[in-house]
mmCIF file of the C-alpha atoms, coordinates in Angstrom:
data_MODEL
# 
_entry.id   MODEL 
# 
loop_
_atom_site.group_PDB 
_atom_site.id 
_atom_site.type_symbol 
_atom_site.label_atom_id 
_atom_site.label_alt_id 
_atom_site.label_comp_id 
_atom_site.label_asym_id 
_atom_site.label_entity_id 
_atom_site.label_seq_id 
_atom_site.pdbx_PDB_ins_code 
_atom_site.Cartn_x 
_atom_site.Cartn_y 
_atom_site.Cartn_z 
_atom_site.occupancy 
_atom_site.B_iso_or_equiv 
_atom_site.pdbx_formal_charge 
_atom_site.auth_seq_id 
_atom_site.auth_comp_id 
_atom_site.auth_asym_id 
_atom_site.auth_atom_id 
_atom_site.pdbx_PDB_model_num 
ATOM 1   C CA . UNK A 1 1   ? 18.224  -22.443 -7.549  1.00 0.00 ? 1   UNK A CA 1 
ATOM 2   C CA . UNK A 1 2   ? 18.511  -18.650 -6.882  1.00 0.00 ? 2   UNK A CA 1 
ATOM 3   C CA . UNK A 1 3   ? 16.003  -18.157 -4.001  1.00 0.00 ? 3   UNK A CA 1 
ATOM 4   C CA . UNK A 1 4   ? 14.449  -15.374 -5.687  1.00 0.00 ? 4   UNK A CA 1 
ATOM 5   C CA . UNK A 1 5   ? 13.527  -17.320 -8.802  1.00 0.00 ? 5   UNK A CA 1 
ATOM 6   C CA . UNK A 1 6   ? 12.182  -19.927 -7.010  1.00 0.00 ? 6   UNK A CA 1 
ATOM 7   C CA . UNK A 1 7   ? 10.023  -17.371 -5.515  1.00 0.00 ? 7   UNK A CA 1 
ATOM 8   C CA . UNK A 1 8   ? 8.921   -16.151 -9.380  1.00 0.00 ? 8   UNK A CA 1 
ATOM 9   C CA . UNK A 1 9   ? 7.982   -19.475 -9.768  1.00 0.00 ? 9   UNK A CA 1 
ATOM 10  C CA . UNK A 1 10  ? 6.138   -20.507 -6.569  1.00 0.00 ? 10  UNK A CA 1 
ATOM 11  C CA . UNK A 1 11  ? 4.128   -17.064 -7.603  1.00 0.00 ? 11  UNK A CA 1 
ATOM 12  C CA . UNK A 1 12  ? 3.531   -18.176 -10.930 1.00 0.00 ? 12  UNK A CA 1 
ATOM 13  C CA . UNK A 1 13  ? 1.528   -21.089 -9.344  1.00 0.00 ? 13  UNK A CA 1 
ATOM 14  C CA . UNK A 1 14  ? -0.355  -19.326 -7.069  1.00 0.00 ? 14  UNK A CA 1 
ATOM 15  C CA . UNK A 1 15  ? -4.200  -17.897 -7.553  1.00 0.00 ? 15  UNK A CA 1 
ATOM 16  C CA . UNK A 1 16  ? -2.915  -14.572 -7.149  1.00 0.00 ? 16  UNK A CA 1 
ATOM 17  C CA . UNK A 1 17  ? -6.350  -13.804 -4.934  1.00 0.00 ? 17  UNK A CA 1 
ATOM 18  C CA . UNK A 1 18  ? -4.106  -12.041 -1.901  1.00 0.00 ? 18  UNK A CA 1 
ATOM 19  C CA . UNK A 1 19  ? -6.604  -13.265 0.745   1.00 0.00 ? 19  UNK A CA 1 
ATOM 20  C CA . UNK A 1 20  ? -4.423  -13.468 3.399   1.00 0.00 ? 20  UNK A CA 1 
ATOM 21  C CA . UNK A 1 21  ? -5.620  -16.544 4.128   1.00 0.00 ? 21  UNK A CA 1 
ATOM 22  C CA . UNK A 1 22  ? -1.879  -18.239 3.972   1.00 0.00 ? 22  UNK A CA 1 
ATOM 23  C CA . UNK A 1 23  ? -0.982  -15.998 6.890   1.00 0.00 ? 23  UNK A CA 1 
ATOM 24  C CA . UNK A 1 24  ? 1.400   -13.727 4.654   1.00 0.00 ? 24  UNK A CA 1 
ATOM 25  C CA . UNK A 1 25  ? 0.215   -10.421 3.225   1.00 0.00 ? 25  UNK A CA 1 
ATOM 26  C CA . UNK A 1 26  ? -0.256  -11.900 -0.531  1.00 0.00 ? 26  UNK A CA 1 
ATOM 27  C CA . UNK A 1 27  ? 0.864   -14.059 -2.592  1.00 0.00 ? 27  UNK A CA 1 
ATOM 28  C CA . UNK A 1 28  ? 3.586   -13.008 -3.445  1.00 0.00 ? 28  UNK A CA 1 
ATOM 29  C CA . UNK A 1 29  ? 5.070   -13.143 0.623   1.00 0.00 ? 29  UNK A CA 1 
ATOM 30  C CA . UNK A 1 30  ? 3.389   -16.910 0.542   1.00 0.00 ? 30  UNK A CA 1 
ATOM 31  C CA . UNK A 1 31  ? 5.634   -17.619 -2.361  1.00 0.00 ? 31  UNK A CA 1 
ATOM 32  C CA . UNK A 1 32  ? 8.747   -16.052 -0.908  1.00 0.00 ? 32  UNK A CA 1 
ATOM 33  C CA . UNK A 1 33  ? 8.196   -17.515 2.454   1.00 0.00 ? 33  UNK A CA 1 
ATOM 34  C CA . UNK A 1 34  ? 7.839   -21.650 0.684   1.00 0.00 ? 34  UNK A CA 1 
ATOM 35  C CA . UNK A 1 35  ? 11.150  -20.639 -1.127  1.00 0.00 ? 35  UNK A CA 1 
ATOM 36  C CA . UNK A 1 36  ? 12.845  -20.166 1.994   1.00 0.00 ? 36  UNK A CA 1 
ATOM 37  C CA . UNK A 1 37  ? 11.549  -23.585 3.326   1.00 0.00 ? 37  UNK A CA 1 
ATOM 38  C CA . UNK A 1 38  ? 9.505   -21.082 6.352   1.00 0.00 ? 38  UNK A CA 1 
ATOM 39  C CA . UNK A 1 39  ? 5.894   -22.099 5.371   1.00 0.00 ? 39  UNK A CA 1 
ATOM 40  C CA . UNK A 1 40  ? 4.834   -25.254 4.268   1.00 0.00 ? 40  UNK A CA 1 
ATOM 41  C CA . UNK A 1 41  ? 3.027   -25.379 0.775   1.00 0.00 ? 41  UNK A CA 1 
ATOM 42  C CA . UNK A 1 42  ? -0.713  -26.693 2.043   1.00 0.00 ? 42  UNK A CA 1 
ATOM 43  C CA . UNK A 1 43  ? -1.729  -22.956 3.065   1.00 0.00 ? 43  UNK A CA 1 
ATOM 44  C CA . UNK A 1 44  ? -3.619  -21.819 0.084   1.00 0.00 ? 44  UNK A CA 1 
ATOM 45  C CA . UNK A 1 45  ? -7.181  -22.529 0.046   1.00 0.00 ? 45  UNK A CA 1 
ATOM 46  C CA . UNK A 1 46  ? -8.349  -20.905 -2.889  1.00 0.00 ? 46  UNK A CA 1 
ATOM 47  C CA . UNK A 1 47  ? -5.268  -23.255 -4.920  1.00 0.00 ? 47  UNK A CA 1 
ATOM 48  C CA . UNK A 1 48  ? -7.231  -26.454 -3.290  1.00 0.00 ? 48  UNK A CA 1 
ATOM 49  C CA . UNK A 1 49  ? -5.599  -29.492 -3.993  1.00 0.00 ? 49  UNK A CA 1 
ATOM 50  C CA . UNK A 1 50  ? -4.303  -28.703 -7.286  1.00 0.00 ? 50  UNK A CA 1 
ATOM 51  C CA . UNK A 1 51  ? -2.290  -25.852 -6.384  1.00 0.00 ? 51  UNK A CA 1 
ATOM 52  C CA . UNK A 1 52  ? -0.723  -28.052 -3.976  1.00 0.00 ? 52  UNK A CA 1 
ATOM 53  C CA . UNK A 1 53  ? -0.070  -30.859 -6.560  1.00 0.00 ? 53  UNK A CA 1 
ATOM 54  C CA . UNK A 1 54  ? 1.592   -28.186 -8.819  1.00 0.00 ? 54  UNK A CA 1 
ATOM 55  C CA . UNK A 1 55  ? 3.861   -27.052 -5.666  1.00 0.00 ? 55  UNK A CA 1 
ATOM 56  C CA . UNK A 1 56  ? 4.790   -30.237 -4.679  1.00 0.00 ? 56  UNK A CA 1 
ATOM 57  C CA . UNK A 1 57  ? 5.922   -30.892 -8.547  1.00 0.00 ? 57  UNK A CA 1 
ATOM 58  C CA . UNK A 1 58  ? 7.988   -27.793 -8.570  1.00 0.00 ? 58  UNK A CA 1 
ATOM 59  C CA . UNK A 1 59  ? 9.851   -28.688 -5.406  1.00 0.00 ? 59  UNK A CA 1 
ATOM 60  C CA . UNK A 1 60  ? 9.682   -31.941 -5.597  1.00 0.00 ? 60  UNK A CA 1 
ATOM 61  C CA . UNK A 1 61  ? 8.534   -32.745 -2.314  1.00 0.00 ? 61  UNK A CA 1 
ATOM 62  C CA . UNK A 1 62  ? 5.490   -34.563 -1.101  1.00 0.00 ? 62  UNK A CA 1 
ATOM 63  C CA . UNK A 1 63  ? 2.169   -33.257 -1.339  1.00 0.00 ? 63  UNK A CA 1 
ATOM 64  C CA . UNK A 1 64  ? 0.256   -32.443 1.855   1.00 0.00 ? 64  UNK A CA 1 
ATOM 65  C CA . UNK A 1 65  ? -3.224  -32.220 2.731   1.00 0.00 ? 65  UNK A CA 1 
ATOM 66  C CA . UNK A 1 66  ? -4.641  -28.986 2.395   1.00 0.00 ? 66  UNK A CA 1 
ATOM 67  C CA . UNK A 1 67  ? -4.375  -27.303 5.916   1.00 0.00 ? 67  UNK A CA 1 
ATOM 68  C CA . UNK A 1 68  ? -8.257  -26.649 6.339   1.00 0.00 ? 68  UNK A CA 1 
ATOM 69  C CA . UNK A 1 69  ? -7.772  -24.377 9.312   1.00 0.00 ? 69  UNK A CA 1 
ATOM 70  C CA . UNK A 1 70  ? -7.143  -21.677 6.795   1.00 0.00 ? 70  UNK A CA 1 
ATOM 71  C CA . UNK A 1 71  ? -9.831  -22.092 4.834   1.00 0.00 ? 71  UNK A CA 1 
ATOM 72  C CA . UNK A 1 72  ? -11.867 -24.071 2.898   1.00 0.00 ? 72  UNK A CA 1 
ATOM 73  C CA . UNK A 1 73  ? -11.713 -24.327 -1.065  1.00 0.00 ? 73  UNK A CA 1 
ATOM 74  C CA . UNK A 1 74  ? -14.661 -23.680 -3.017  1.00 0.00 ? 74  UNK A CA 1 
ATOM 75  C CA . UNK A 1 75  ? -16.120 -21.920 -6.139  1.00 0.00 ? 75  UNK A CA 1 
ATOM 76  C CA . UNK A 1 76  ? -15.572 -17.878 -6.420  1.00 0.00 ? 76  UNK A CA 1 
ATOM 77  C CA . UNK A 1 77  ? -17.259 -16.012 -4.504  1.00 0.00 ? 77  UNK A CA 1 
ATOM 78  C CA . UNK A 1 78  ? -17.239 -11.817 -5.163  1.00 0.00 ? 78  UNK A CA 1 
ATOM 79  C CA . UNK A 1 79  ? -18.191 -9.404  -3.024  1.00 0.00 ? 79  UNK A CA 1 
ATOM 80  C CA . UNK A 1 80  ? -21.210 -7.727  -3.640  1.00 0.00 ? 80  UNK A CA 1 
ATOM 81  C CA . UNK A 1 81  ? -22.304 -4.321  -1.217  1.00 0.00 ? 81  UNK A CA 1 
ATOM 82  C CA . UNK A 1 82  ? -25.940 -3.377  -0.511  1.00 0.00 ? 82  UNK A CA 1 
ATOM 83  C CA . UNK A 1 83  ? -25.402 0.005   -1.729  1.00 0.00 ? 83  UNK A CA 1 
ATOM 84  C CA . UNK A 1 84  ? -28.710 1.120   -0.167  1.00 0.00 ? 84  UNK A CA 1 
ATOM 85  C CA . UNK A 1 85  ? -27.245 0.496   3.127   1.00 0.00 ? 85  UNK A CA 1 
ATOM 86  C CA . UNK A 1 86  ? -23.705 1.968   2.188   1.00 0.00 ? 86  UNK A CA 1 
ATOM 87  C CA . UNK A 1 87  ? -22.685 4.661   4.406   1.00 0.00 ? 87  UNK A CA 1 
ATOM 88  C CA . UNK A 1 88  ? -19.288 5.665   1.859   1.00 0.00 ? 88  UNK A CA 1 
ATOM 89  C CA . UNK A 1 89  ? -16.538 5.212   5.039   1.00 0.00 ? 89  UNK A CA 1 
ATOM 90  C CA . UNK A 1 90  ? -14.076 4.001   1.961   1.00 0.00 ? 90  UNK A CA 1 
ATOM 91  C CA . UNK A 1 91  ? -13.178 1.640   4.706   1.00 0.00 ? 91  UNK A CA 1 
ATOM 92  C CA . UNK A 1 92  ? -13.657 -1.861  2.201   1.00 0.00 ? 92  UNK A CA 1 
ATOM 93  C CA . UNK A 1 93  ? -12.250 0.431   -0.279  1.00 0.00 ? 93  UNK A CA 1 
ATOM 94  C CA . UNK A 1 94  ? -8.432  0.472   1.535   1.00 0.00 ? 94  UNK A CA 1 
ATOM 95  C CA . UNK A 1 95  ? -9.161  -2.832  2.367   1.00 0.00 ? 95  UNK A CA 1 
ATOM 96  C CA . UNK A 1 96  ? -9.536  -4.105  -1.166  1.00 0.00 ? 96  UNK A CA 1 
ATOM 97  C CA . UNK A 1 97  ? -5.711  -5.564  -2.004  1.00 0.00 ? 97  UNK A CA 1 
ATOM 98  C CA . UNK A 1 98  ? -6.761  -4.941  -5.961  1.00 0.00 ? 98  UNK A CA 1 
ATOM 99  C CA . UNK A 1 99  ? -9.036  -1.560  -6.084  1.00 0.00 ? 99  UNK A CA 1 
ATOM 100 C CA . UNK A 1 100 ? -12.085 -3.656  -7.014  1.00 0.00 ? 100 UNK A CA 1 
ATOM 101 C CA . UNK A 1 101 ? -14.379 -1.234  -4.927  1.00 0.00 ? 101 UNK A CA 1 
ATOM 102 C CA . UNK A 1 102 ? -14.682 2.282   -5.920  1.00 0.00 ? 102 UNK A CA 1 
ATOM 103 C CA . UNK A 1 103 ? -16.518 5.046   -4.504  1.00 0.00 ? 103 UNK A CA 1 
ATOM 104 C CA . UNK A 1 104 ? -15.992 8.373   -2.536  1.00 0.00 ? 104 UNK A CA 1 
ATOM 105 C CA . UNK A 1 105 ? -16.161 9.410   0.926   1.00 0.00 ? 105 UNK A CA 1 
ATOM 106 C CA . UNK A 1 106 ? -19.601 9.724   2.482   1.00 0.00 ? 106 UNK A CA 1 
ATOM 107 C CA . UNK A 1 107 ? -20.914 8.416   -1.346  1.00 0.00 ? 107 UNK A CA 1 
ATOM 108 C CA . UNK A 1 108 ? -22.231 4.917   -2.331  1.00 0.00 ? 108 UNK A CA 1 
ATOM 109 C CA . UNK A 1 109 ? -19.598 2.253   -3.190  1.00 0.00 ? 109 UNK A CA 1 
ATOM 110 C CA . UNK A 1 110 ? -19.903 -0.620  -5.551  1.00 0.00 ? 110 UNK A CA 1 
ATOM 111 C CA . UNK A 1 111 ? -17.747 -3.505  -6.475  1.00 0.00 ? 111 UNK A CA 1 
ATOM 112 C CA . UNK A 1 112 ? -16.688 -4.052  -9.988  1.00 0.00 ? 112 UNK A CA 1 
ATOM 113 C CA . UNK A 1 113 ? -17.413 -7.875  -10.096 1.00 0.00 ? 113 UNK A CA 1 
ATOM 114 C CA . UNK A 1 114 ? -14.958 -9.020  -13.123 1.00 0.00 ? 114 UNK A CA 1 
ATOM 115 C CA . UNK A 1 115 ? -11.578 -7.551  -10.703 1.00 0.00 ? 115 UNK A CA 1 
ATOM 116 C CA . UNK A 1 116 ? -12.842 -8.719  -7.016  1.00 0.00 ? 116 UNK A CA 1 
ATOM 117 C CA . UNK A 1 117 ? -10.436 -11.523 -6.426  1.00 0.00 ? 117 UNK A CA 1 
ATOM 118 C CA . UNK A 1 118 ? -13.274 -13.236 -3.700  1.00 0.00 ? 118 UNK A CA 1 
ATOM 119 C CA . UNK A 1 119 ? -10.629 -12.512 -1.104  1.00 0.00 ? 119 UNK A CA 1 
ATOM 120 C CA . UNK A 1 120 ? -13.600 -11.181 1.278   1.00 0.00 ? 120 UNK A CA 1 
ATOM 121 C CA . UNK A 1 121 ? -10.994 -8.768  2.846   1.00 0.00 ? 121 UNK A CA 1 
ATOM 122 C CA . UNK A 1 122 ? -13.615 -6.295  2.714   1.00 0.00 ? 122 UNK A CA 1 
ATOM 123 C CA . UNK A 1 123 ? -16.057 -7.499  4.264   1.00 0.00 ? 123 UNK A CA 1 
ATOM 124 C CA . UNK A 1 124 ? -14.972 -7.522  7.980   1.00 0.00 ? 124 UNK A CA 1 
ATOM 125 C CA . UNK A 1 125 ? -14.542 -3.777  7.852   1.00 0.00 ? 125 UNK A CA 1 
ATOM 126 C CA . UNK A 1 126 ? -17.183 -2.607  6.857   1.00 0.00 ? 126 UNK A CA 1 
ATOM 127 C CA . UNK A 1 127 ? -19.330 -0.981  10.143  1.00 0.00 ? 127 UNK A CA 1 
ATOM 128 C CA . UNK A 1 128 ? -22.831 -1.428  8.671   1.00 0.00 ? 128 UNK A CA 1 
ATOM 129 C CA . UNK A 1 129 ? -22.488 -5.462  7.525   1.00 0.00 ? 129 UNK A CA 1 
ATOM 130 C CA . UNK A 1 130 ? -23.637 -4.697  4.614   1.00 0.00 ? 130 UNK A CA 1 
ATOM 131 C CA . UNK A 1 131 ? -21.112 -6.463  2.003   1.00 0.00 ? 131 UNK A CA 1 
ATOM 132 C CA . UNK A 1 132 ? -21.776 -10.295 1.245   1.00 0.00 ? 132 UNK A CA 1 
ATOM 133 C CA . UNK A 1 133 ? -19.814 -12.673 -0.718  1.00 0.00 ? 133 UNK A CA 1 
ATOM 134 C CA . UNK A 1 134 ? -21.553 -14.340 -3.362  1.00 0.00 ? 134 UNK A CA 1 
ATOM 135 C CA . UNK A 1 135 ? -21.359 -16.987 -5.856  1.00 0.00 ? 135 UNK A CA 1 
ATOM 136 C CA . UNK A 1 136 ? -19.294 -14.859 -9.131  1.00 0.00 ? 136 UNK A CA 1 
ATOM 137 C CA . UNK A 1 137 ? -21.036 -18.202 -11.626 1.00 0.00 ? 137 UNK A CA 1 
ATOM 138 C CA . UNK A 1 138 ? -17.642 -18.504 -13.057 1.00 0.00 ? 138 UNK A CA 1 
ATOM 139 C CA . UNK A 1 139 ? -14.463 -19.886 -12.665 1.00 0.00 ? 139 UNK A CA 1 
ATOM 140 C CA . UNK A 1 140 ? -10.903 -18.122 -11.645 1.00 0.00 ? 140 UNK A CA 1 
ATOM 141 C CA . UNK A 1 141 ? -8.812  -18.562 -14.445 1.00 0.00 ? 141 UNK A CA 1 
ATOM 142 C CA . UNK A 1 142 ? -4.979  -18.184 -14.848 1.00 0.00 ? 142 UNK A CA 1 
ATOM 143 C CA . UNK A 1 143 ? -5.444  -15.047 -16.880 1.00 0.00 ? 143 UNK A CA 1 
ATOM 144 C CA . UNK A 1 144 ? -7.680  -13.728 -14.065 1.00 0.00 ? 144 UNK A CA 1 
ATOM 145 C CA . UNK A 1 145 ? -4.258  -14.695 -11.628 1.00 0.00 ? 145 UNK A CA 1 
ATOM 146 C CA . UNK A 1 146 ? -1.939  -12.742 -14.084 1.00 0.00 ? 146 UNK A CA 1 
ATOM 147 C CA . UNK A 1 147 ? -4.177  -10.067 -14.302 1.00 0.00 ? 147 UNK A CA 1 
ATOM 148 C CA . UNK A 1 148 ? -4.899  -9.967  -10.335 1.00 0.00 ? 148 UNK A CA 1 
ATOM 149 C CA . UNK A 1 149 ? -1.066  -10.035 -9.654  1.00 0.00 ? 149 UNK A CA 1 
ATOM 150 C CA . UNK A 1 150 ? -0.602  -6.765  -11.570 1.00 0.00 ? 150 UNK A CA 1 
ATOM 151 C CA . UNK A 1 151 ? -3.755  -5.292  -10.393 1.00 0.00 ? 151 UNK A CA 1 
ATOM 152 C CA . UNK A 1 152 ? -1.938  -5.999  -6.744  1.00 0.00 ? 152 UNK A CA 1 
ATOM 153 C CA . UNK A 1 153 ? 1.393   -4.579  -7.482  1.00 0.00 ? 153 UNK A CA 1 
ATOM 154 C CA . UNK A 1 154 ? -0.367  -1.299  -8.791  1.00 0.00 ? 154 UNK A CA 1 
ATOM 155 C CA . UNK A 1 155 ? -2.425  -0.883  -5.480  1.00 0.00 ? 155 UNK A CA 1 
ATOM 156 C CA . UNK A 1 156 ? 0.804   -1.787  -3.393  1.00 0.00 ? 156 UNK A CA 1 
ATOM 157 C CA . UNK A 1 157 ? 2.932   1.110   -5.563  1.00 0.00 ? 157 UNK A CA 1 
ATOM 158 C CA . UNK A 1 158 ? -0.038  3.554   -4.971  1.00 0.00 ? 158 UNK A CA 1 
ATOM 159 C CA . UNK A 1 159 ? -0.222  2.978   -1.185  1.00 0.00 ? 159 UNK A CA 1 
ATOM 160 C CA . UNK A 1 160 ? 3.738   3.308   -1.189  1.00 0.00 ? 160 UNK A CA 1 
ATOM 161 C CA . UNK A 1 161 ? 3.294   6.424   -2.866  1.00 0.00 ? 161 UNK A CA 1 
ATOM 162 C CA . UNK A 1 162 ? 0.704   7.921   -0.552  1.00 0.00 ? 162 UNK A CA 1 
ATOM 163 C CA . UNK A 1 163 ? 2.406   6.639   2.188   1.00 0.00 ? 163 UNK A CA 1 
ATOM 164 C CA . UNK A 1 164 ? 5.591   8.651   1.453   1.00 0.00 ? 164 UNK A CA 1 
ATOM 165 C CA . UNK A 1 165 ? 3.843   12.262  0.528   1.00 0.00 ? 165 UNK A CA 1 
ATOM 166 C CA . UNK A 1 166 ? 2.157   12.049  3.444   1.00 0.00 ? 166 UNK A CA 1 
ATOM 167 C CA . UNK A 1 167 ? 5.558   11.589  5.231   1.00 0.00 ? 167 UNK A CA 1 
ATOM 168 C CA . UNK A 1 168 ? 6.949   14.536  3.231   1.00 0.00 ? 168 UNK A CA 1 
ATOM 169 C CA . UNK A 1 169 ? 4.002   16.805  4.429   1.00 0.00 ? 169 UNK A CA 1 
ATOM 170 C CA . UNK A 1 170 ? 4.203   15.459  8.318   1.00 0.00 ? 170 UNK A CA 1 
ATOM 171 C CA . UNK A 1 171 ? 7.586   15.376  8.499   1.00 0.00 ? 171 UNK A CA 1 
ATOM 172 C CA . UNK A 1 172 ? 9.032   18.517  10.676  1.00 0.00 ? 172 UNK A CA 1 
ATOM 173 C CA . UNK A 1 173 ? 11.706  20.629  8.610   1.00 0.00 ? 173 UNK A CA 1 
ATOM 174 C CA . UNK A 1 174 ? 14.998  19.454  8.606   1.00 0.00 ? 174 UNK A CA 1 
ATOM 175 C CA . UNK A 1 175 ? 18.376  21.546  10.224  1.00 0.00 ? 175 UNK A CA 1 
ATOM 176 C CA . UNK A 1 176 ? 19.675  21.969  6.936   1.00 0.00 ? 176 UNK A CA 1 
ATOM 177 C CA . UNK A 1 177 ? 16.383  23.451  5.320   1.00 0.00 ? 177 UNK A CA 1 
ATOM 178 C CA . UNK A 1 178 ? 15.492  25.505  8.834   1.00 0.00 ? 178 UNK A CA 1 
ATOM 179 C CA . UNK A 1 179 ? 19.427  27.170  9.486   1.00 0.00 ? 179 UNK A CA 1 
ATOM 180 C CA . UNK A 1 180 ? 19.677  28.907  5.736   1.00 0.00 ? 180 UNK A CA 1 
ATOM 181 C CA . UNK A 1 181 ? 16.627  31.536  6.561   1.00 0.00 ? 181 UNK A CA 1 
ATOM 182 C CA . UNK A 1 182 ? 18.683  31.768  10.451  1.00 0.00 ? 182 UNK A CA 1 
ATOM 183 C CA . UNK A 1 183 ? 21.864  32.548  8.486   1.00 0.00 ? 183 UNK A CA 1 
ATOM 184 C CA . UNK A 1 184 ? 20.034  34.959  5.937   1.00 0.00 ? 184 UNK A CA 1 
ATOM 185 C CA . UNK A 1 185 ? 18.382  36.599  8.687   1.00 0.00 ? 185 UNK A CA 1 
ATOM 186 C CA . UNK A 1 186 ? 21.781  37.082  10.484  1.00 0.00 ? 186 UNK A CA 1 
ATOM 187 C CA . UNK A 1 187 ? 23.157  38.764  7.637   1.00 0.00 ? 187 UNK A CA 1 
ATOM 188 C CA . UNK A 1 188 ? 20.720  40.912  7.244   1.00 0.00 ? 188 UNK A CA 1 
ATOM 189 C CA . UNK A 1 189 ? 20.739  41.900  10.708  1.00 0.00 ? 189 UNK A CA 1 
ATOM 190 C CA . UNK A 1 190 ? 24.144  42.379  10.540  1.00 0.00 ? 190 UNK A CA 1 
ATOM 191 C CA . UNK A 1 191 ? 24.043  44.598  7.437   1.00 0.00 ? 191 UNK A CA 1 
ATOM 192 C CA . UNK A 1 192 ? 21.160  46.516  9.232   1.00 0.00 ? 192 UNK A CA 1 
ATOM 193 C CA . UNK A 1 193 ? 23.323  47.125  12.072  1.00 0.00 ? 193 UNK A CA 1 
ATOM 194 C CA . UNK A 1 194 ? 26.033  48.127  10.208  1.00 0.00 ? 194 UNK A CA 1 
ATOM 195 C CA . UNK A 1 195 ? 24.359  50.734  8.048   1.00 0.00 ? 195 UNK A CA 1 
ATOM 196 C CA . UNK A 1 196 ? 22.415  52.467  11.310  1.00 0.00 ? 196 UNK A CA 1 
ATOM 197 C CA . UNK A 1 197 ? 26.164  52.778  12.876  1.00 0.00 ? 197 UNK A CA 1 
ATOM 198 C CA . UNK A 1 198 ? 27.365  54.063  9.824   1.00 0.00 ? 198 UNK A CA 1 
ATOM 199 C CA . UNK A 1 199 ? 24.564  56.482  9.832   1.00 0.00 ? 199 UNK A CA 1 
ATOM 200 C CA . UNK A 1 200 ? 24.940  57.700  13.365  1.00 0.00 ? 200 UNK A CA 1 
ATOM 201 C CA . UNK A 1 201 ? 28.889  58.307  12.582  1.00 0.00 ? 201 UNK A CA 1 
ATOM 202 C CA . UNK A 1 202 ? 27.793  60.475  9.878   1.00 0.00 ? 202 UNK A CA 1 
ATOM 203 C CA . UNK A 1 203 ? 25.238  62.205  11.862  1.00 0.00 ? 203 UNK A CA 1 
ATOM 204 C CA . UNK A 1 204 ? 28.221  62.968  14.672  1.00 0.00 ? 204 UNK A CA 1 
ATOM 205 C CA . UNK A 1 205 ? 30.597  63.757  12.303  1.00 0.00 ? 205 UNK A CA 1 
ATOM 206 C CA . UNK A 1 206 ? 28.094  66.663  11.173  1.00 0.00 ? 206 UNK A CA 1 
ATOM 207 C CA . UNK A 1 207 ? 27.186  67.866  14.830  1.00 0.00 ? 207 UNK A CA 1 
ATOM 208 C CA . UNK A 1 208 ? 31.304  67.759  16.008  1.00 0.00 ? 208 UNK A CA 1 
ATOM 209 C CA . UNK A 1 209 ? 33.092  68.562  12.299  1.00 0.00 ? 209 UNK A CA 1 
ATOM 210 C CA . UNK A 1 210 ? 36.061  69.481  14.571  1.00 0.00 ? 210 UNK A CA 1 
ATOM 211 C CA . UNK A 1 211 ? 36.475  65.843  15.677  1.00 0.00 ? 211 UNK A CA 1 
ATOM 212 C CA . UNK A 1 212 ? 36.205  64.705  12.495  1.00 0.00 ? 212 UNK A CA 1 
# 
C-alpha cells in the first residue's frame, strides 16, 4: 500500500487531540511516522488501548502495551483559565494546536470548552499558572476527532500564512527590485547632464558667434 494512504488511514484512527504526547508534532506526523515503520503504534495515550487494537488491525501486527511513559489514558480533560488571574500574554493562545483560546493582547482569555482537544499544551506556558485541566463530563467522540483534525489544519495554514508575510516584510529587497531605481536614476542623470552641456554650448555659441 501507497505509503501515503496508509498514512490517511493510520490518521483516520487516531483521536485527532495533537498533544504531542506521541513525540511528533500531531497526529497527523504520528500517523506518517507508523506508516513508515519509524514509531511503533503504542504512543498515543489519549487512543488507550483501543486505539491500539484498531492499529494493530489495520497493520496487522501485534498489539503492544500502551507505552505509559507518554502518558496515561483517562477521561477528557479541557482546559479551563482563571481569567481573574489572566494577564492576556496570548502565550496559551499560540500554543493552542486548534484556536480553542481566544483573547487579545494584554486582555482576558477564555477557552471555548466544546473545541479544546484536552491536549494541555497550554498550560505549561502560561507565566502566571493560572490554566488547569479539568474533567470536560463528556466523552471524545469520532466526530469531535474529524472536527479537531480540520480545526488543526486551519490553525497550521494560518501560522503558514503569518509565517510567510512576515518573511515578505523582513526580508531585505532583492538585486532585481533595488538595481531598476539605480538604472532610472542613471538615466536621468545622464539626461541631466546632457541637457546642462547642451545648454552651456548654446550659451558659448552666443558669447563667440564667430566660432560657431
Amino acid at each position: 500500500m501507497d505509503s501515503c494512504l496508509l498514512a490517511d488511514r493510520i490518521d483516520a484512527l487516531l483521536p485527532q487531540t495533537q498533544c504531542t504526547k506521541c513525540g511528533y508534532d500531531g497526529c497527523r506526523p504520528y500517523a506518517e511516522a507508523i506508516a513508515e515503520g519509524a514509531a511503533p503504534i503504542n504512543r498515543c495515550p489519549p487512543g488507550g488501548d483501543e486505539g491500539i487494537a484498531a492499529l494493530s488491525a489495520l497493520l496487522q501486527t501485534p498489539a503492544l502495551p500502551l507505552d505509559l511513559e507518554r502518558g496515561e489514558p483517562g477521561p477528557l480533560l479541557v482546559a479551563r483559565i482563571d481569567e481573574s488571574h489572566c494577564i492576556g500574554c496570548t502565550l496559551c493562545i499560540q500554543a493552542c494546536p486548534v484556536d480553542a483560546i481566544v483573547g487579545a493582547n494584554k486582555h482576558m482569555h477564555t477557552v471555548l470548552a466544546d473545541w479544546c482537544t484536552g491536549c494541555d499544551l497550554c498550560v505549561a506556558p502560561c507565566p502566571v499558572d493560572c490554566i488547569q485541566m479539568v474533567p470536560a463530563g463528556r466523552a471524545w467522540t469520532a466526530q469531535d476527532a474529524t472536527i479537531s483534525r480540520q480545526r488543526h489544519r486551519n490553525h497550521l495554514a494560518r501560522v503558514e500564512r503569518l509565517a510567510a508575510d512576515n518573511a515578505r516584510l523582513m526580508a531585505p529587497e532583492t538585486p532585481a527590485a533595488s538595481s531598476a531605481p539605480i538604472a532610472e536614476d542613471a538615466q536621468s542623470e545622464d539626461r541631466k547632464r546632457s541637457a546642462i552641456e547642451s545648454a552651456l554650448a548654446r550659451a558659448r555659441a552666443r558669447r563667440n558667434p564667430s566660432q560657431s
